[in-house]
GROMACS .gro file of C-alpha atoms in nm:
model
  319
    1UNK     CA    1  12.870  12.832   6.038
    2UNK     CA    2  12.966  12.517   5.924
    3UNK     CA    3  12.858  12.139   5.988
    4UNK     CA    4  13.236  12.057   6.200
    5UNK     CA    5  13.215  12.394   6.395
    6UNK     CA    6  12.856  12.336   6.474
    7UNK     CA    7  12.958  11.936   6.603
    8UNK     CA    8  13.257  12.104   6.790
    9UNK     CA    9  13.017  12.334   6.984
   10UNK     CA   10  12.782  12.080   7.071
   11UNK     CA   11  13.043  11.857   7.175
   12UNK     CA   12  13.184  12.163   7.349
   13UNK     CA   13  12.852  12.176   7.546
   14UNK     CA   14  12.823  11.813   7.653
   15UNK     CA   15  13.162  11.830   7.771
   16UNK     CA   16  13.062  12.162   7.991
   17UNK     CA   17  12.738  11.945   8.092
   18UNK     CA   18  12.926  11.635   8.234
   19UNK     CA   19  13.162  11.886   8.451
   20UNK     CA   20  12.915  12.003   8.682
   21UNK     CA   21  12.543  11.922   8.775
   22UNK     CA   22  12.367  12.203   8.632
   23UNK     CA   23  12.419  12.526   8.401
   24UNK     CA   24  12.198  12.841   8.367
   25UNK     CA   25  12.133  12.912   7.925
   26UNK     CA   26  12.378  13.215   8.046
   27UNK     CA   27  12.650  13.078   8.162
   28UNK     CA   28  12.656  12.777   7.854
   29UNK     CA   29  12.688  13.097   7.621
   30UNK     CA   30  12.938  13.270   7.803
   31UNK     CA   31  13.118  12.949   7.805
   32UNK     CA   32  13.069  12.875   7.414
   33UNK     CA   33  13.049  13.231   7.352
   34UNK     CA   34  12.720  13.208   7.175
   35UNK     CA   35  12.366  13.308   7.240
   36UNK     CA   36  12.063  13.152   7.458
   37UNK     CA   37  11.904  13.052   7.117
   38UNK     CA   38  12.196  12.869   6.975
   39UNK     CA   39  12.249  12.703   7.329
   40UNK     CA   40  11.854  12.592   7.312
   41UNK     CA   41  11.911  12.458   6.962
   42UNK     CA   42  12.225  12.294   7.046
   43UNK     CA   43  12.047  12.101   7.353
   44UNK     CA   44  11.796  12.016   7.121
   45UNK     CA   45  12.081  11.838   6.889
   46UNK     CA   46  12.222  11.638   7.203
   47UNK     CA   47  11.831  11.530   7.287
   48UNK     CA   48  11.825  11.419   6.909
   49UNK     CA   49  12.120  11.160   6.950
   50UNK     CA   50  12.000  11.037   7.287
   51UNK     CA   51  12.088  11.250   7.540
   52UNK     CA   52  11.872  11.286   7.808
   53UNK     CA   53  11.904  11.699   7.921
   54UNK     CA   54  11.645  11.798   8.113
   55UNK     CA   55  11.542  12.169   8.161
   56UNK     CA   56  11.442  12.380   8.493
   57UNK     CA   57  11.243  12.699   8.445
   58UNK     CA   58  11.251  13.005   8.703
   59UNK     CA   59  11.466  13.145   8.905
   60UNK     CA   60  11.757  12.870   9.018
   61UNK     CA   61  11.713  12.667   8.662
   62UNK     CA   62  11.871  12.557   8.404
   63UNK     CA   63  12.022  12.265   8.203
   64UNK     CA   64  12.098  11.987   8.358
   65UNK     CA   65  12.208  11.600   8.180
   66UNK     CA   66  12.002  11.331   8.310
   67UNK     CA   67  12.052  10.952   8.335
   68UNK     CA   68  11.950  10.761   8.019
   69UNK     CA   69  11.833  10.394   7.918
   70UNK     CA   70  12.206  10.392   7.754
   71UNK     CA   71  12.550  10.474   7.873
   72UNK     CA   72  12.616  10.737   7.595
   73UNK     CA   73  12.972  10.855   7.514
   74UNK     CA   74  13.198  11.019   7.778
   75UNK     CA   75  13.408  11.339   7.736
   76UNK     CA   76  13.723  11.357   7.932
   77UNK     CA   77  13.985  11.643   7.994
   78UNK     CA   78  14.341  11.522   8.031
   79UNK     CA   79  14.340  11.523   8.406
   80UNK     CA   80  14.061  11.297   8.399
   81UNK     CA   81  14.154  11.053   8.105
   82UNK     CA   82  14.489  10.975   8.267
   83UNK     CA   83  14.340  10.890   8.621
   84UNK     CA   84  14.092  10.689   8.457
   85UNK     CA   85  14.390  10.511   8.304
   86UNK     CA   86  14.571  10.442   8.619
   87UNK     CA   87  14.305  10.358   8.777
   88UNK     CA   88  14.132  10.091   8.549
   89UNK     CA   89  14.496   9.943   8.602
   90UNK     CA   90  14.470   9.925   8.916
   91UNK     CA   91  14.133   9.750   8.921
   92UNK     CA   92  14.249   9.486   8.696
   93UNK     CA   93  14.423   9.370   9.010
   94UNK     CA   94  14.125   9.415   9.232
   95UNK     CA   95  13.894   9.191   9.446
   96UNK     CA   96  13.596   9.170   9.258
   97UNK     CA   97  13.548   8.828   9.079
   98UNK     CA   98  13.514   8.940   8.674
   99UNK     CA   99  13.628   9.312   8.731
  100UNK     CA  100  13.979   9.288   8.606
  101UNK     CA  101  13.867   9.157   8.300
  102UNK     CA  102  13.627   9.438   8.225
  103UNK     CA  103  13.873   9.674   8.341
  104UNK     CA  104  14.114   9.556   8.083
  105UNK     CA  105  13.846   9.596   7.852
  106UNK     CA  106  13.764   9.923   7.910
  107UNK     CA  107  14.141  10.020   7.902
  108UNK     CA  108  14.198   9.894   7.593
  109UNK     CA  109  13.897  10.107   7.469
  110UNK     CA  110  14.045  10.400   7.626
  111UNK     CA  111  14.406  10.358   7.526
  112UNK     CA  112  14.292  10.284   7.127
  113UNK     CA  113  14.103  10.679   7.118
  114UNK     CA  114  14.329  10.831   7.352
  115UNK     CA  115  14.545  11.121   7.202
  116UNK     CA  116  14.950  10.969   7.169
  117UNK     CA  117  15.035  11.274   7.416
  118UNK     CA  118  14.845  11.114   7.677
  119UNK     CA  119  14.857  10.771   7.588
  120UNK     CA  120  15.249  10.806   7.650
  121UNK     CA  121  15.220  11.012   8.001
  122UNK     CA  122  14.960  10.711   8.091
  123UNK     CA  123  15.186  10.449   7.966
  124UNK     CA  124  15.485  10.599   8.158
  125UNK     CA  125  15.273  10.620   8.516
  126UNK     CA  126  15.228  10.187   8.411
  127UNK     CA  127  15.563  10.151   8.300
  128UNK     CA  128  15.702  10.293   8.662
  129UNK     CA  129  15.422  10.148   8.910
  130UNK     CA  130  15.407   9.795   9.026
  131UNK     CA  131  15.052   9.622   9.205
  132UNK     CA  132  15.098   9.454   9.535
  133UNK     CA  133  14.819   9.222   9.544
  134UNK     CA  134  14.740   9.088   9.824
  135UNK     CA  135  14.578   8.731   9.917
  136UNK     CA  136  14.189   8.848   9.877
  137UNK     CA  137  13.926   8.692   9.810
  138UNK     CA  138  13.715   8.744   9.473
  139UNK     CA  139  13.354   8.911   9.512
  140UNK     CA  140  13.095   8.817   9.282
  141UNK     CA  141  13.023   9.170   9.061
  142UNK     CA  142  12.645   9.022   9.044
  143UNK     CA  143  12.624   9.031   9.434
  144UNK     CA  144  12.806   9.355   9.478
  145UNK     CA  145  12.532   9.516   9.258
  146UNK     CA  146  12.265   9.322   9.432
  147UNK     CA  147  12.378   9.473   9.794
  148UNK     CA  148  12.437   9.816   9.646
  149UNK     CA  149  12.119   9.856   9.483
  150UNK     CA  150  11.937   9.709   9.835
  151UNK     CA  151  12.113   9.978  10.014
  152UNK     CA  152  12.032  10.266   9.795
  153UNK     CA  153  11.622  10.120   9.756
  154UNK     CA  154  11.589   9.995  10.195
  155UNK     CA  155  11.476   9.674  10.079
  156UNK     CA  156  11.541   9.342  10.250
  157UNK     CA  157  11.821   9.083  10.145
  158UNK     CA  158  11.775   8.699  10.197
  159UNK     CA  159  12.072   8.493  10.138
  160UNK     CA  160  12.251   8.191  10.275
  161UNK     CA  161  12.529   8.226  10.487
  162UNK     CA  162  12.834   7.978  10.557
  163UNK     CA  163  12.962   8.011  10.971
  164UNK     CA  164  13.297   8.063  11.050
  165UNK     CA  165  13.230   7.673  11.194
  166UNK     CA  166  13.086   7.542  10.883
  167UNK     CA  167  12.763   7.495  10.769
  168UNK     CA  168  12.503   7.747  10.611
  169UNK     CA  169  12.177   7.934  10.762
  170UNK     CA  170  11.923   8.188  10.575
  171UNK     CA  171  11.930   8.480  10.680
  172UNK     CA  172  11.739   8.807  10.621
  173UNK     CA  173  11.850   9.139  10.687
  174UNK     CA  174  11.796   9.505  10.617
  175UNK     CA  175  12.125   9.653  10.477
  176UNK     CA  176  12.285   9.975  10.519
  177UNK     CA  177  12.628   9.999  10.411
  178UNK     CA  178  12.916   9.811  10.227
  179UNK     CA  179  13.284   9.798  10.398
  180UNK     CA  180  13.596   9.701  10.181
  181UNK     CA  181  13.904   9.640  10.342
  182UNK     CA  182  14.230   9.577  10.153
  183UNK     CA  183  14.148   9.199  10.170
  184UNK     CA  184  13.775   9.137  10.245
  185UNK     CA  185  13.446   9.322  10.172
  186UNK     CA  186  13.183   9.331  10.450
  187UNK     CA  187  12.793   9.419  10.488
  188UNK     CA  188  12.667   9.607  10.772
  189UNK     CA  189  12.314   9.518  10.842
  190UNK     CA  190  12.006   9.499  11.088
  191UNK     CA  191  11.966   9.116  11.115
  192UNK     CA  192  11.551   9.072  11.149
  193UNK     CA  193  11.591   8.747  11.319
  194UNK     CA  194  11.828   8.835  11.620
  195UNK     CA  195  11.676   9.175  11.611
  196UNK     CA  196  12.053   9.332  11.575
  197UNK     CA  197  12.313   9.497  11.407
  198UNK     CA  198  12.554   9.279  11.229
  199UNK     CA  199  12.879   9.227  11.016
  200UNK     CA  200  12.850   8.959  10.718
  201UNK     CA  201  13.143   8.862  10.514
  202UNK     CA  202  13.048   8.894  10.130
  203UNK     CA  203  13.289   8.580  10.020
  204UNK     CA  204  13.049   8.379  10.275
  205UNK     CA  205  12.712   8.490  10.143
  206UNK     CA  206  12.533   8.270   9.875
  207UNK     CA  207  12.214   8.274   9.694
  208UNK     CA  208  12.193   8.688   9.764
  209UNK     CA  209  11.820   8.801   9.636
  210UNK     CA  210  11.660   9.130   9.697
  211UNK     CA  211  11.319   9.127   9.883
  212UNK     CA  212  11.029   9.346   9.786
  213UNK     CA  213  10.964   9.439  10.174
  214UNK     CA  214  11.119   9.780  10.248
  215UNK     CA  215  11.220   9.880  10.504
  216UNK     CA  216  11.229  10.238  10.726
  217UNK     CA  217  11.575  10.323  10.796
  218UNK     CA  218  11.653  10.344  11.130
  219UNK     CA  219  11.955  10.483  11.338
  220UNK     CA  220  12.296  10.307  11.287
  221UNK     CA  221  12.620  10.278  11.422
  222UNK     CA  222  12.886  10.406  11.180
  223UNK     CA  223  12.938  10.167  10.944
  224UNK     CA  224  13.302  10.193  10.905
  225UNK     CA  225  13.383  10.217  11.306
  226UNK     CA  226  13.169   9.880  11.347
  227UNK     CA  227  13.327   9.615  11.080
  228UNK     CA  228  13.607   9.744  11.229
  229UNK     CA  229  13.505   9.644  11.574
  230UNK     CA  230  13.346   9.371  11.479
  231UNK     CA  231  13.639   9.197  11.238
  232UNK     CA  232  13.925   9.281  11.494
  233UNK     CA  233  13.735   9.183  11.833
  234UNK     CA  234  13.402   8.964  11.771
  235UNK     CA  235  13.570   8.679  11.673
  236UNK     CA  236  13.781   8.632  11.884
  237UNK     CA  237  13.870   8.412  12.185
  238UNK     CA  238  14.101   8.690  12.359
  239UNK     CA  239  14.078   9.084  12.330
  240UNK     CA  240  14.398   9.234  12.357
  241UNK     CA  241  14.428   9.607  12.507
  242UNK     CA  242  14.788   9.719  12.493
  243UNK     CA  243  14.885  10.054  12.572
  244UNK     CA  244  15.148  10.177  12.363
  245UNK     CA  245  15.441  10.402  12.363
  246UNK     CA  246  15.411  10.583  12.021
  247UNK     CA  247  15.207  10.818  11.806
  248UNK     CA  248  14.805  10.631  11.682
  249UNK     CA  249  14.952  10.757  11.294
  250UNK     CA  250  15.249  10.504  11.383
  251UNK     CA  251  15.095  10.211  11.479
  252UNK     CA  252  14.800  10.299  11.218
  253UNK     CA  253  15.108  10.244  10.941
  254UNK     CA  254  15.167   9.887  11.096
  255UNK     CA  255  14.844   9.760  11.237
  256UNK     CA  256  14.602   9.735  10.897
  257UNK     CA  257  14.227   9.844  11.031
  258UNK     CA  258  14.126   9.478  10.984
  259UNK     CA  259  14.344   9.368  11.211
  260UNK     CA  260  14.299   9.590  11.536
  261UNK     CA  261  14.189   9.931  11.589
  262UNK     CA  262  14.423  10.207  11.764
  263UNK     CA  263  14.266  10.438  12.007
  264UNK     CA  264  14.403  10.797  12.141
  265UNK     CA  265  14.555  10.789  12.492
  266UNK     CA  266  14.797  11.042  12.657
  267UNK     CA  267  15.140  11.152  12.653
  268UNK     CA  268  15.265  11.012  12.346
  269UNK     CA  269  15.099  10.694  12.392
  270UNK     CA  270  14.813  10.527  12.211
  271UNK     CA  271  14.593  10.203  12.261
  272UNK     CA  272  14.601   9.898  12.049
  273UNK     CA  273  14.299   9.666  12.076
  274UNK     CA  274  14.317   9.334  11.857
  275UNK     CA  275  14.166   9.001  11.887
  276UNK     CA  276  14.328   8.668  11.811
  277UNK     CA  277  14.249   8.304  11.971
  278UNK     CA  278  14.614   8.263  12.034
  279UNK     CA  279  14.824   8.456  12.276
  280UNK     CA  280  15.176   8.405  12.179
  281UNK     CA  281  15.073   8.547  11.811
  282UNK     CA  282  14.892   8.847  11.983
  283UNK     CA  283  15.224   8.876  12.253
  284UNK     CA  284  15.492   8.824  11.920
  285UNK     CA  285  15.307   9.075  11.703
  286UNK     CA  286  15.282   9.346  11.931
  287UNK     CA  287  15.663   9.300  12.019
  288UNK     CA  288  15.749   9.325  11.660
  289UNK     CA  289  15.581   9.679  11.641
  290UNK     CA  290  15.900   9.790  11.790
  291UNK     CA  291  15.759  10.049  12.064
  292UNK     CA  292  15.782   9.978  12.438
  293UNK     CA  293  15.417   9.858  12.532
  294UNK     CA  294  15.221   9.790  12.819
  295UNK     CA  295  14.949   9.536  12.899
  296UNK     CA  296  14.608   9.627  12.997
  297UNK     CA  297  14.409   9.324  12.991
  298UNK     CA  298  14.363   9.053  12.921
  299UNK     CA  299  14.606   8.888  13.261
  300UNK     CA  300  14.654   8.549  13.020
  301UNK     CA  301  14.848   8.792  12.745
  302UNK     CA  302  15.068   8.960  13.064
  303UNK     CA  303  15.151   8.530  13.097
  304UNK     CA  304  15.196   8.487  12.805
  305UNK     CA  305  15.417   8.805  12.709
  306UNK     CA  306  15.630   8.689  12.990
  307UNK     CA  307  15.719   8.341  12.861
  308UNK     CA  308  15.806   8.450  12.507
  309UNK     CA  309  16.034   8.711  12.680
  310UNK     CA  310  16.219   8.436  12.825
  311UNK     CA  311  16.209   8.198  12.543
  312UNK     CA  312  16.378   8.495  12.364
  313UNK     CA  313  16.633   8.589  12.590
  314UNK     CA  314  16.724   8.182  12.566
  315UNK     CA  315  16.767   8.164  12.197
  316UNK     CA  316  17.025   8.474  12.220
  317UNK     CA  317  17.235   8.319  12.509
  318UNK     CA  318  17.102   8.548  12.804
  319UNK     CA  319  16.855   8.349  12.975
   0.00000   0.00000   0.00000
């Protein structure tokens, strides 16, 4: 056999390797359509160049590539080279402070070995797709990997943190998830001080550092279901509950989850509840949702719904 049939193969098996977390010596052959020996030998040529493929004996084993000191070269089908296109696009736009211009980067990496059949199909998905983006704010990549790595390890995070009224307090607390919204990234965490579970804004965090002390996880709310709560009522001076003549998947489509959370009632109606500390914007904005709605609570909104009515019906000549 010669030397570019024997590099196809092993190529070949690293690509079979990154689809799927492990292969029996059986199933590689059937695949390459080869033997158990040549499949050992060519394992042995991917350990030689850095590959770290680690082997189970016994019933249940097999091959299976590891994690290395080194990011070593990637194999991608088409499916997969094209949506890593699009989407390295799409994170060029994205909230993370220094990730569009590693994205760009990487896509230009991408896009230089690319076959021209794909690079054209990928260039035709940019050519005919536009980015929204929207007024975030930038996350520091260094932080994100700080938090992420805490997470995954249940070790402690100290960091200063800037109020919503100014000023900044330390604060140490055992983290358990990350929440991004389309605007904001958020931390879910037990806070040791006030002995609680709380929100933290990422954008307001400063000085991040990862303790040594672990920690044993304990039972938690889930994580997405209380940032939500917590960035659309907490803050809040009023809490709006507004019953609502329409489908949850409608109002979901105009109320982003940041901004208030939509809850399953009866009979074709659903609950809205929002926060805001003003209740003319709370009274306009459900009013602009276009479905009839009624006020639970708070009484002040009721007021408050009642005046803008009539303001309304003054500007178009029928008060």
């Amino acid at each position: 056999m010669t030397v570019e049939a024997t590099t196809e193969r092993v190529l070949r098996l690293l690509a079979l390797l990154q689809r799927r977390p492990s292969w029996t010596a059986a199933e590689l052959a059937a695949e390459l359509g080869v033997t158990d020996r040549s499949v050992r030998r060519d394992v042995e040529r991917l350990r030689a160049v850095g590959y770290p493929v680690h082997a189970t004996a016994g019933v249940g084993g097999g091959y299976q590539l590891g994690a290395g000191t080194r990011l070593p070269p990637l194999l991608l089908d088409d499916e997969e080279a094209i949506a890593t296109a699009v989407s390295l696009r799409l994170a060029s736009g994205g909230t993370v402070a220094g990730a569009g211009e590693a994205a760009l980067r990487a896509l230009a990496k991408l896009d230089q070995v690319m076959p021209p059949r794909l690079r054209a199909e990928v260039r035709a998905v940019h050519g005919a797709t536009e980015t929204l983006v929207g007024p975030g704010v930038e996350i520091d990549a260094e932080l994100l990997v700080t938090l992420a790595r805490a997470c995954r390890d249940a070790v402690r995070v100290r960091f200063r943190y800037a109020g919503r009224g100014g000023g900044e307090r330390e604060r140490t607390v055992e983290p358990v998830r990350m929440v991004a919204t389309s605007r904001r990234w958020y931390l879910m965490a037990w806070d040791v001080d006030r002995d609680d579970w709380r929100t933290f804004r990422l954008d307001r965090m400063h000085e991040a550092v990862a303790t040594t002390w672990r920690f044993r996880a304990r039972e938690h709310p889930d994580p997405v279901a209380y940032v939500q709560r917590s960035v659309t009522e907490a803050p809040y001076r009023y809490l709006a509950r507004v019953r609502v003549h329409a489908r949850p998947d409608q109002v979901r489509e105009l109320v982003p989850p940041q901004v208030g959370r939509v809850e399953d009632d009866r009979d074709g109606w659903c609950v809205l509840v929002a926060g805001g500390d003003d209740l003319d914007w709370l009274a306009m904005h459900v009013a602009r949702l276009g479905f009839d709605a009624e006020v639970l609570e708070p009484p002040e909104l009721r007021a408050a719904a009642t005046v803008l009515a009539r303001r309304l019906a003054a500007m178009g000549g029928t008060g």
